[in-house]
Amino acid sequence: MTSDATRPAPTDEVVDLCRDLLRIDTTNTGDNDTSVGERRAAEYVAEKLTEVGLAAEIHESAPGRANVVARIAGTDPGRPALLVHGHLDVVPADPDEWSVHPFSGEIRDGYLWGRGAIDMKDFDAMVLAVVRHWQRTGVRPARDIVLAYTADEEAGSDYGAHFLVERHRDLFDGCTEAIGEVGGFSYSVNDSQRLYLIETAEKGLDWLRLHAKGRPGHGSMVHDDNAVTALAEAVARVGRHRFPVVVTPTVRAFLEQVSELLGIELDPEDPETAIAKLGPIANIIGATVRNTANPTRLAAGYKDNVIPGRATATIDCRSLPGQSELLEAQLRELVGPDIAIEYIQRQPALETTFDGDLVDAMSAALRAEDPGAHPVPYMLSGGTDAKAFSKLGIRCFGFAPLRLPPDLNFSALFHGIDERVPVEGLQFGVRVLDRFLRTC
């Protein structure tokens, strides 16, 4: 048995756990035939949980698409359970674009580098480090905690969180609240004050394809019914369009608190002027005051001198809470009657309020580790596994705490090159989560 003197501190172990996870390539291409590594990562997590006495179950939705679930019994069985969830898959990374190999788990300049370092193997490792420490030292949380490590979040969660909710919902019996990714990170106001953005809302997922049809023909001839031309014109209209500003309750609360702390004048009719003064996080916040639609892929043709009869484009659309149907109507007007719209993923936006005992516990844990902390609600411009777990009536928050260097462009690292997490930020997150999860 390991003695107290040789047991690794969770703030030390988190670095090794995160590095191990980063070295497992869990690239999710959106295609089962080319996605890799999720089963291996799930087995690693299950082994680390089992090693300290937790019963971890692996649930595979398709060959290689694996999820891990475990439950930690709390001291008060009458209290509702808390779900703590993180995904194991990552988006693709091209090594030629990176300063380090994206699956090396290299430590350099005080950062741990790799694809998934902030999205979201950092949180996966933080939770692992905390619960392993508890198991070694006999700590029990106040309420049951359900741990879920999922597959496929980066492609809509069909093989991950949605699979668990649809096929294994009993695993989440008693869960009324949840925490997951992209919340609890810091934004420096000055040397002594930091905002910590806690996600209480996230935009809807409205991925779609546009389809254009035309008359096939020879590329050398005059041709007035060209599917590629029709599609290109529609895509350009969508890509250049700016949807109307809509300020939701979460965004309004964020802007009001931030404006007061930063001394920025806020015009409710023109929130983007204030948002532009927020620096790097303006990229995330700016996307939460309107619906968005960004073309991401084009496909047409099979030979250079043949005009194809079909052309398709993929559009990554994100809708504000309650705006999905309106966004569809706006898009149909933009693309015109001759372009067909097919939804690839359509999952609703989420929004909850910034109040209650759980929020109080998050705020207290942050302030205990950083006296200059100012927790504020915000809306995530993307989406998370919360969309699946909310189907069970679970109130979901983004709370993966990180204290970040003031000069780090955190939002640019999501799905970007040279993704990395500060080692001190990881250790800060472990301390905050330990405080929060013991008593929340």
PDB file of N, CA and C in Angstrom, residues 76-162:
ATOM      1  N   ASP A  76     -24.669  12.138   2.226  1.00  0.00           N
ATOM      2  CA  ASP A  76     -26.090  12.405   2.431  1.00  0.00           C
ATOM      3  C   ASP A  76     -26.881  11.821   1.264  1.00  0.00           C
ATOM      4  N   PRO A  77     -27.362  10.575   1.384  1.00  0.00           N
ATOM      5  CA  PRO A  77     -28.074   9.933   0.271  1.00  0.00           C
ATOM      6  C   PRO A  77     -29.393  10.599  -0.070  1.00  0.00           C
ATOM      7  N   GLY A  78     -29.884  11.488   0.784  1.00  0.00           N
ATOM      8  CA  GLY A  78     -31.130  12.184   0.498  1.00  0.00           C
ATOM      9  C   GLY A  78     -30.971  13.349  -0.456  1.00  0.00           C
ATOM     10  N   ARG A  79     -29.731  13.757  -0.711  1.00  0.00           N
ATOM     11  CA  ARG A  79     -29.503  14.890  -1.597  1.00  0.00           C
ATOM     12  C   ARG A  79     -29.454  14.437  -3.048  1.00  0.00           C
ATOM     13  N   PRO A  80     -29.904  15.272  -3.987  1.00  0.00           N
ATOM     14  CA  PRO A  80     -29.771  14.922  -5.407  1.00  0.00           C
ATOM     15  C   PRO A  80     -28.299  14.810  -5.803  1.00  0.00           C
ATOM     16  N   ALA A  81     -28.045  14.025  -6.832  1.00  0.00           N
ATOM     17  CA  ALA A  81     -26.678  13.803  -7.286  1.00  0.00           C
ATOM     18  C   ALA A  81     -26.232  14.910  -8.240  1.00  0.00           C
ATOM     19  N   LEU A  82     -24.911  15.066  -8.337  1.00  0.00           N
ATOM     20  CA  LEU A  82     -24.296  16.004  -9.270  1.00  0.00           C
ATOM     21  C   LEU A  82     -23.590  15.213 -10.360  1.00  0.00           C
ATOM     22  N   LEU A  83     -23.825  15.576 -11.619  1.00  0.00           N
ATOM     23  CA  LEU A  83     -23.123  14.982 -12.752  1.00  0.00           C
ATOM     24  C   LEU A  83     -21.913  15.840 -13.104  1.00  0.00           C
ATOM     25  N   VAL A  84     -20.764  15.199 -13.228  1.00  0.00           N
ATOM     26  CA  VAL A  84     -19.537  15.867 -13.675  1.00  0.00           C
ATOM     27  C   VAL A  84     -19.112  15.182 -14.969  1.00  0.00           C
ATOM     28  N   HIS A  85     -19.154  15.903 -16.078  1.00  0.00           N
ATOM     29  CA  HIS A  85     -18.929  15.252 -17.377  1.00  0.00           C
ATOM     30  C   HIS A  85     -17.845  15.961 -18.187  1.00  0.00           C
ATOM     31  N   GLY A  86     -17.101  15.147 -18.925  1.00  0.00           N
ATOM     32  CA  GLY A  86     -16.074  15.647 -19.825  1.00  0.00           C
ATOM     33  C   GLY A  86     -15.915  14.710 -20.997  1.00  0.00           C
ATOM     34  N   HIS A  87     -15.589  15.252 -22.168  1.00  0.00           N
ATOM     35  CA  HIS A  87     -15.426  14.379 -23.336  1.00  0.00           C
ATOM     36  C   HIS A  87     -13.961  14.056 -23.569  1.00  0.00           C
ATOM     37  N   LEU A  88     -13.716  12.901 -24.163  1.00  0.00           N
ATOM     38  CA  LEU A  88     -12.366  12.401 -24.407  1.00  0.00           C
ATOM     39  C   LEU A  88     -11.897  12.614 -25.838  1.00  0.00           C
ATOM     40  N   ASP A  89     -12.795  12.920 -26.763  1.00  0.00           N
ATOM     41  CA  ASP A  89     -12.409  13.104 -28.155  1.00  0.00           C
ATOM     42  C   ASP A  89     -11.908  14.527 -28.392  1.00  0.00           C
ATOM     43  N   VAL A  90     -11.151  14.688 -29.479  1.00  0.00           N
ATOM     44  CA  VAL A  90     -10.629  15.990 -29.866  1.00  0.00           C
ATOM     45  C   VAL A  90     -10.837  16.179 -31.369  1.00  0.00           C
ATOM     46  N   VAL A  91     -10.741  17.433 -31.809  1.00  0.00           N
ATOM     47  CA  VAL A  91     -10.801  17.702 -33.243  1.00  0.00           C
ATOM     48  C   VAL A  91      -9.452  17.384 -33.873  1.00  0.00           C
ATOM     49  N   PRO A  92      -9.406  17.202 -35.197  1.00  0.00           N
ATOM     50  CA  PRO A  92      -8.125  16.886 -35.845  1.00  0.00           C
ATOM     51  C   PRO A  92      -7.094  18.000 -35.670  1.00  0.00           C
ATOM     52  N   ALA A  93      -5.822  17.624 -35.783  1.00  0.00           N
ATOM     53  CA  ALA A  93      -4.713  18.575 -35.703  1.00  0.00           C
ATOM     54  C   ALA A  93      -3.647  18.174 -36.718  1.00  0.00           C
ATOM     55  N   ASP A  94      -3.127  19.153 -37.461  1.00  0.00           N
ATOM     56  CA  ASP A  94      -2.080  18.924 -38.450  1.00  0.00           C
ATOM     57  C   ASP A  94      -0.732  19.249 -37.819  1.00  0.00           C
ATOM     58  N   PRO A  95       0.124  18.248 -37.605  1.00  0.00           N
ATOM     59  CA  PRO A  95       1.411  18.496 -36.949  1.00  0.00           C
ATOM     60  C   PRO A  95       2.261  19.559 -37.639  1.00  0.00           C
ATOM     61  N   ASP A  96       2.123  19.700 -38.951  1.00  0.00           N
ATOM     62  CA  ASP A  96       2.925  20.679 -39.689  1.00  0.00           C
ATOM     63  C   ASP A  96       2.586  22.116 -39.305  1.00  0.00           C
ATOM     64  N   GLU A  97       1.419  22.324 -38.716  1.00  0.00           N
ATOM     65  CA  GLU A  97       0.999  23.672 -38.346  1.00  0.00           C
ATOM     66  C   GLU A  97       1.397  24.047 -36.916  1.00  0.00           C
ATOM     67  N   TRP A  98       1.851  23.075 -36.140  1.00  0.00           N
ATOM     68  CA  TRP A  98       2.100  23.273 -34.710  1.00  0.00           C
ATOM     69  C   TRP A  98       3.573  23.506 -34.415  1.00  0.00           C
ATOM     70  N   SER A  99       3.830  24.197 -33.284  1.00  0.00           N
ATOM     71  CA  SER A  99       5.198  24.373 -32.794  1.00  0.00           C
ATOM     72  C   SER A  99       5.730  23.102 -32.148  1.00  0.00           C
ATOM     73  N   VAL A 100       4.833  22.276 -31.603  1.00  0.00           N
ATOM     74  CA  VAL A 100       5.175  20.972 -31.047  1.00  0.00           C
ATOM     75  C   VAL A 100       4.224  19.957 -31.672  1.00  0.00           C
ATOM     76  N   HIS A 101       4.553  18.677 -31.554  1.00  0.00           N
ATOM     77  CA  HIS A 101       3.620  17.682 -32.084  1.00  0.00           C
ATOM     78  C   HIS A 101       2.349  17.718 -31.245  1.00  0.00           C
ATOM     79  N   PRO A 102       1.171  17.767 -31.887  1.00  0.00           N
ATOM     80  CA  PRO A 102      -0.073  17.949 -31.128  1.00  0.00           C
ATOM     81  C   PRO A 102      -0.427  16.803 -30.190  1.00  0.00           C
ATOM     82  N   PHE A 103       0.238  15.656 -30.308  1.00  0.00           N
ATOM     83  CA  PHE A 103      -0.036  14.547 -29.396  1.00  0.00           C
ATOM     84  C   PHE A 103       1.205  14.157 -28.591  1.00  0.00           C
ATOM     85  N   SER A 104       2.075  15.135 -28.370  1.00  0.00           N
ATOM     86  CA  SER A 104       3.312  14.874 -27.628  1.00  0.00           C
ATOM     87  C   SER A 104       3.154  15.089 -26.135  1.00  0.00           C
ATOM     88  N   GLY A 105       2.182  15.919 -25.714  1.00  0.00           N
ATOM     89  CA  GLY A 105       2.056  16.233 -24.298  1.00  0.00           C
ATOM     90  C   GLY A 105       3.300  16.922 -23.756  1.00  0.00           C
ATOM     91  N   GLU A 106       3.898  17.760 -24.556  1.00  0.00           N
ATOM     92  CA  GLU A 106       5.151  18.411 -24.168  1.00  0.00           C
ATOM     93  C   GLU A 106       4.899  19.538 -23.171  1.00  0.00           C
ATOM     94  N   ILE A 107       5.793  19.670 -22.207  1.00  0.00           N
ATOM     95  CA  ILE A 107       5.768  20.803 -21.284  1.00  0.00           C
ATOM     96  C   ILE A 107       6.838  21.794 -21.716  1.00  0.00           C
ATOM     97  N   ARG A 108       6.415  23.027 -21.961  1.00  0.00           N
ATOM     98  CA  ARG A 108       7.335  24.061 -22.420  1.00  0.00           C
ATOM     99  C   ARG A 108       6.828  25.428 -21.959  1.00  0.00           C
ATOM    100  N   ASP A 109       7.729  26.238 -21.438  1.00  0.00           N
ATOM    101  CA  ASP A 109       7.407  27.616 -21.043  1.00  0.00           C
ATOM    102  C   ASP A 109       6.257  27.691 -20.048  1.00  0.00           C
ATOM    103  N   GLY A 110       6.152  26.691 -19.174  1.00  0.00           N
ATOM    104  CA  GLY A 110       5.110  26.712 -18.155  1.00  0.00           C
ATOM    105  C   GLY A 110       3.756  26.233 -18.633  1.00  0.00           C
ATOM    106  N   TYR A 111       3.691  25.705 -19.861  1.00  0.00           N
ATOM    107  CA  TYR A 111       2.433  25.213 -20.434  1.00  0.00           C
ATOM    108  C   TYR A 111       2.558  23.732 -20.770  1.00  0.00           C
ATOM    109  N   LEU A 112       1.433  23.042 -20.740  1.00  0.00           N
ATOM    110  CA  LEU A 112       1.319  21.680 -21.238  1.00  0.00           C
ATOM    111  C   LEU A 112       0.627  21.763 -22.590  1.00  0.00           C
ATOM    112  N   TRP A 113       1.324  21.335 -23.646  1.00  0.00           N
ATOM    113  CA  TRP A 113       0.879  21.530 -25.022  1.00  0.00           C
ATOM    114  C   TRP A 113       0.244  20.250 -25.571  1.00  0.00           C
ATOM    115  N   GLY A 114      -0.766  20.408 -26.396  1.00  0.00           N
ATOM    116  CA  GLY A 114      -1.340  19.269 -27.101  1.00  0.00           C
ATOM    117  C   GLY A 114      -2.785  19.490 -27.473  1.00  0.00           C
ATOM    118  N   ARG A 115      -3.217  18.768 -28.497  1.00  0.00           N
ATOM    119  CA  ARG A 115      -4.625  18.847 -28.902  1.00  0.00           C
ATOM    120  C   ARG A 115      -5.485  18.266 -27.782  1.00  0.00           C
ATOM    121  N   GLY A 116      -6.410  19.086 -27.287  1.00  0.00           N
ATOM    122  CA  GLY A 116      -7.246  18.697 -26.166  1.00  0.00           C
ATOM    123  C   GLY A 116      -6.811  19.308 -24.846  1.00  0.00           C
ATOM    124  N   ALA A 117      -5.722  20.098 -24.865  1.00  0.00           N
ATOM    125  CA  ALA A 117      -5.205  20.648 -23.614  1.00  0.00           C
ATOM    126  C   ALA A 117      -6.225  21.519 -22.897  1.00  0.00           C
ATOM    127  N   ILE A 118      -7.056  22.233 -23.663  1.00  0.00           N
ATOM    128  CA  ILE A 118      -8.134  23.001 -23.039  1.00  0.00           C
ATOM    129  C   ILE A 118      -9.506  22.535 -23.501  1.00  0.00           C
ATOM    130  N   ASP A 119      -9.547  21.622 -24.445  1.00  0.00           N
ATOM    131  CA  ASP A 119     -10.834  21.167 -24.981  1.00  0.00           C
ATOM    132  C   ASP A 119     -10.811  19.658 -25.162  1.00  0.00           C
ATOM    133  N   MET A 120     -11.011  18.803 -24.064  1.00  0.00           N
ATOM    134  CA  MET A 120     -11.069  19.295 -22.717  1.00  0.00           C
ATOM    135  C   MET A 120     -10.394  18.316 -21.760  1.00  0.00           C
ATOM    136  N   LYS A 121      -9.232  17.815 -22.199  1.00  0.00           N
ATOM    137  CA  LYS A 121      -8.546  16.816 -21.381  1.00  0.00           C
ATOM    138  C   LYS A 121      -7.963  17.423 -20.106  1.00  0.00           C
ATOM    139  N   ASP A 122      -7.851  18.753 -20.071  1.00  0.00           N
ATOM    140  CA  ASP A 122      -7.432  19.393 -18.825  1.00  0.00           C
ATOM    141  C   ASP A 122      -8.444  19.130 -17.718  1.00  0.00           C
ATOM    142  N   PHE A 123      -9.723  19.336 -18.016  1.00  0.00           N
ATOM    143  CA  PHE A 123     -10.778  19.106 -17.031  1.00  0.00           C
ATOM    144  C   PHE A 123     -10.896  17.622 -16.703  1.00  0.00           C
ATOM    145  N   ASP A 124     -10.793  16.769 -17.724  1.00  0.00           N
ATOM    146  CA  ASP A 124     -10.818  15.322 -17.485  1.00  0.00           C
ATOM    147  C   ASP A 124      -9.763  14.939 -16.457  1.00  0.00           C
ATOM    148  N   ALA A 125      -8.560  15.487 -16.627  1.00  0.00           N
ATOM    149  CA  ALA A 125      -7.458  15.160 -15.724  1.00  0.00           C
ATOM    150  C   ALA A 125      -7.670  15.771 -14.341  1.00  0.00           C
ATOM    151  N   MET A 126      -8.192  16.981 -14.276  1.00  0.00           N
ATOM    152  CA  MET A 126      -8.432  17.624 -12.984  1.00  0.00           C
ATOM    153  C   MET A 126      -9.409  16.796 -12.139  1.00  0.00           C
ATOM    154  N   VAL A 127     -10.474  16.360 -12.766  1.00  0.00           N
ATOM    155  CA  VAL A 127     -11.471  15.566 -12.037  1.00  0.00           C
ATOM    156  C   VAL A 127     -10.853  14.244 -11.587  1.00  0.00           C
ATOM    157  N   LEU A 128     -10.110  13.594 -12.483  1.00  0.00           N
ATOM    158  CA  LEU A 128      -9.438  12.347 -12.123  1.00  0.00           C
ATOM    159  C   LEU A 128      -8.507  12.551 -10.928  1.00  0.00           C
ATOM    160  N   ALA A 129      -7.738  13.624 -10.959  1.00  0.00           N
ATOM    161  CA  ALA A 129      -6.783  13.874  -9.873  1.00  0.00           C
ATOM    162  C   ALA A 129      -7.502  14.075  -8.547  1.00  0.00           C
ATOM    163  N   VAL A 130      -8.613  14.802  -8.567  1.00  0.00           N
ATOM    164  CA  VAL A 130      -9.359  15.070  -7.334  1.00  0.00           C
ATOM    165  C   VAL A 130      -9.951  13.785  -6.760  1.00  0.00           C
ATOM    166  N   VAL A 131     -10.630  13.012  -7.586  1.00  0.00           N
ATOM    167  CA  VAL A 131     -11.321  11.835  -7.044  1.00  0.00           C
ATOM    168  C   VAL A 131     -10.329  10.740  -6.659  1.00  0.00           C
ATOM    169  N   ARG A 132      -9.202  10.661  -7.356  1.00  0.00           N
ATOM    170  CA  ARG A 132      -8.177   9.687  -6.951  1.00  0.00           C
ATOM    171  C   ARG A 132      -7.623  10.072  -5.585  1.00  0.00           C
ATOM    172  N   HIS A 133      -7.414  11.354  -5.354  1.00  0.00           N
ATOM    173  CA  HIS A 133      -6.942  11.818  -4.047  1.00  0.00           C
ATOM    174  C   HIS A 133      -7.960  11.499  -2.955  1.00  0.00           C
ATOM    175  N   TRP A 134      -9.231  11.729  -3.242  1.00  0.00           N
ATOM    176  CA  TRP A 134     -10.280  11.412  -2.271  1.00  0.00           C
ATOM    177  C   TRP A 134     -10.245   9.935  -1.899  1.00  0.00           C
ATOM    178  N   GLN A 135     -10.173   9.087  -2.910  1.00  0.00           N
ATOM    179  CA  GLN A 135     -10.205   7.646  -2.649  1.00  0.00           C
ATOM    180  C   GLN A 135      -9.006   7.197  -1.816  1.00  0.00           C
ATOM    181  N   ARG A 136      -7.878   7.819  -2.033  1.00  0.00           N
ATOM    182  CA  ARG A 136      -6.683   7.450  -1.274  1.00  0.00           C
ATOM    183  C   ARG A 136      -6.749   7.922   0.173  1.00  0.00           C
ATOM    184  N   THR A 137      -7.470   9.023   0.401  1.00  0.00           N
ATOM    185  CA  THR A 137      -7.442   9.653   1.726  1.00  0.00           C
ATOM    186  C   THR A 137      -8.762   9.520   2.479  1.00  0.00           C
ATOM    187  N   GLY A 138      -9.741   8.842   1.880  1.00  0.00           N
ATOM    188  CA  GLY A 138     -10.996   8.593   2.584  1.00  0.00           C
ATOM    189  C   GLY A 138     -11.989   9.735   2.558  1.00  0.00           C
ATOM    190  N   VAL A 139     -11.824  10.683   1.664  1.00  0.00           N
ATOM    191  CA  VAL A 139     -12.766  11.797   1.556  1.00  0.00           C
ATOM    192  C   VAL A 139     -14.032  11.331   0.843  1.00  0.00           C
ATOM    193  N   ARG A 140     -15.184  11.751   1.360  1.00  0.00           N
ATOM    194  CA  ARG A 140     -16.449  11.512   0.668  1.00  0.00           C
ATOM    195  C   ARG A 140     -17.161  12.835   0.454  1.00  0.00           C
ATOM    196  N   PRO A 141     -17.716  13.052  -0.712  1.00  0.00           N
ATOM    197  CA  PRO A 141     -18.425  14.296  -0.962  1.00  0.00           C
ATOM    198  C   PRO A 141     -19.758  14.313  -0.228  1.00  0.00           C
ATOM    199  N   ALA A 142     -20.371  15.496  -0.165  1.00  0.00           N
ATOM    200  CA  ALA A 142     -21.640  15.612   0.538  1.00  0.00           C
ATOM    201  C   ALA A 142     -22.774  14.924  -0.213  1.00  0.00           C
ATOM    202  N   ARG A 143     -22.705  14.913  -1.522  1.00  0.00           N
ATOM    203  CA  ARG A 143     -23.766  14.301  -2.339  1.00  0.00           C
ATOM    204  C   ARG A 143     -23.147  13.292  -3.295  1.00  0.00           C
ATOM    205  N   ASP A 144     -23.957  12.396  -3.846  1.00  0.00           N
ATOM    206  CA  ASP A 144     -23.472  11.487  -4.875  1.00  0.00           C
ATOM    207  C   ASP A 144     -22.929  12.300  -6.054  1.00  0.00           C
ATOM    208  N   ILE A 145     -21.820  11.851  -6.599  1.00  0.00           N
ATOM    209  CA  ILE A 145     -21.255  12.462  -7.799  1.00  0.00           C
ATOM    210  C   ILE A 145     -21.143  11.387  -8.869  1.00  0.00           C
ATOM    211  N   VAL A 146     -21.732  11.654 -10.027  1.00  0.00           N
ATOM    212  CA  VAL A 146     -21.641  10.753 -11.168  1.00  0.00           C
ATOM    213  C   VAL A 146     -20.616  11.325 -12.136  1.00  0.00           C
ATOM    214  N   LEU A 147     -19.612  10.517 -12.464  1.00  0.00           N
ATOM    215  CA  LEU A 147     -18.578  10.915 -13.411  1.00  0.00           C
ATOM    216  C   LEU A 147     -18.907  10.314 -14.771  1.00  0.00           C
ATOM    217  N   ALA A 148     -18.853  11.124 -15.813  1.00  0.00           N
ATOM    218  CA  ALA A 148     -19.081  10.633 -17.177  1.00  0.00           C
ATOM    219  C   ALA A 148     -18.002  11.182 -18.089  1.00  0.00           C
ATOM    220  N   TYR A 149     -17.246  10.270 -18.686  1.00  0.00           N
ATOM    221  CA  TYR A 149     -16.226  10.619 -19.679  1.00  0.00           C
ATOM    222  C   TYR A 149     -16.744  10.106 -21.023  1.00  0.00           C
ATOM    223  N   THR A 150     -16.982  11.009 -21.957  1.00  0.00           N
ATOM    224  CA  THR A 150     -17.761  10.661 -23.141  1.00  0.00           C
ATOM    225  C   THR A 150     -16.955  10.689 -24.434  1.00  0.00           C
ATOM    226  N   ALA A 151     -17.515  10.001 -25.412  1.00  0.00           N
ATOM    227  CA  ALA A 151     -17.005  10.027 -26.782  1.00  0.00           C
ATOM    228  C   ALA A 151     -17.808  11.033 -27.613  1.00  0.00           C
ATOM    229  N   ASP A 152     -17.281  11.409 -28.739  1.00  0.00           N
ATOM    230  CA  ASP A 152     -18.031  12.014 -29.856  1.00  0.00           C
ATOM    231  C   ASP A 152     -18.604  13.403 -29.600  1.00  0.00           C
ATOM    232  N   GLU A 153     -18.162  14.113 -28.582  1.00  0.00           N
ATOM    233  CA  GLU A 153     -18.725  15.451 -28.359  1.00  0.00           C
ATOM    234  C   GLU A 153     -18.436  16.379 -29.528  1.00  0.00           C
ATOM    235  N   GLU A 154     -17.268  16.199 -30.162  1.00  0.00           N
ATOM    236  CA  GLU A 154     -16.868  17.117 -31.224  1.00  0.00           C
ATOM    237  C   GLU A 154     -17.631  16.910 -32.529  1.00  0.00           C
ATOM    238  N   ALA A 155     -18.465  15.892 -32.596  1.00  0.00           N
ATOM    239  CA  ALA A 155     -19.266  15.668 -33.804  1.00  0.00           C
ATOM    240  C   ALA A 155     -20.750  15.545 -33.485  1.00  0.00           C
ATOM    241  N   GLY A 156     -21.185  16.107 -32.349  1.00  0.00           N
ATOM    242  CA  GLY A 156     -22.599  16.119 -32.035  1.00  0.00           C
ATOM    243  C   GLY A 156     -23.048  15.187 -30.937  1.00  0.00           C
ATOM    244  N   SER A 157     -22.148  14.324 -30.433  1.00  0.00           N
ATOM    245  CA  SER A 157     -22.399  13.486 -29.239  1.00  0.00           C
ATOM    246  C   SER A 157     -23.312  12.296 -29.479  1.00  0.00           C
ATOM    247  N   ASP A 158     -23.574  11.941 -30.732  1.00  0.00           N
ATOM    248  CA  ASP A 158     -24.458  10.797 -30.986  1.00  0.00           C
ATOM    249  C   ASP A 158     -23.920   9.502 -30.385  1.00  0.00           C
ATOM    250  N   TYR A 159     -22.598   9.310 -30.441  1.00  0.00           N
ATOM    251  CA  TYR A 159     -21.986   8.087 -29.920  1.00  0.00           C
ATOM    252  C   TYR A 159     -21.524   8.241 -28.472  1.00  0.00           C
ATOM    253  N   GLY A 160     -21.786   9.401 -27.899  1.00  0.00           N
ATOM    254  CA  GLY A 160     -21.354   9.678 -26.544  1.00  0.00           C
ATOM    255  C   GLY A 160     -22.506   9.994 -25.625  1.00  0.00           C
ATOM    256  N   ALA A 161     -22.672  11.272 -25.300  1.00  0.00           N
ATOM    257  CA  ALA A 161     -23.669  11.676 -24.305  1.00  0.00           C
ATOM    258  C   ALA A 161     -25.088  11.312 -24.722  1.00  0.00           C
ATOM    259  N   HIS A 162     -25.432  11.494 -25.991  1.00  0.00           N
ATOM    260  CA  HIS A 162     -26.797  11.145 -26.420  1.00  0.00           C
ATOM    261  C   HIS A 162     -27.031   9.640 -26.311  1.00  0.00           C
TER     262      HIS A 162
END
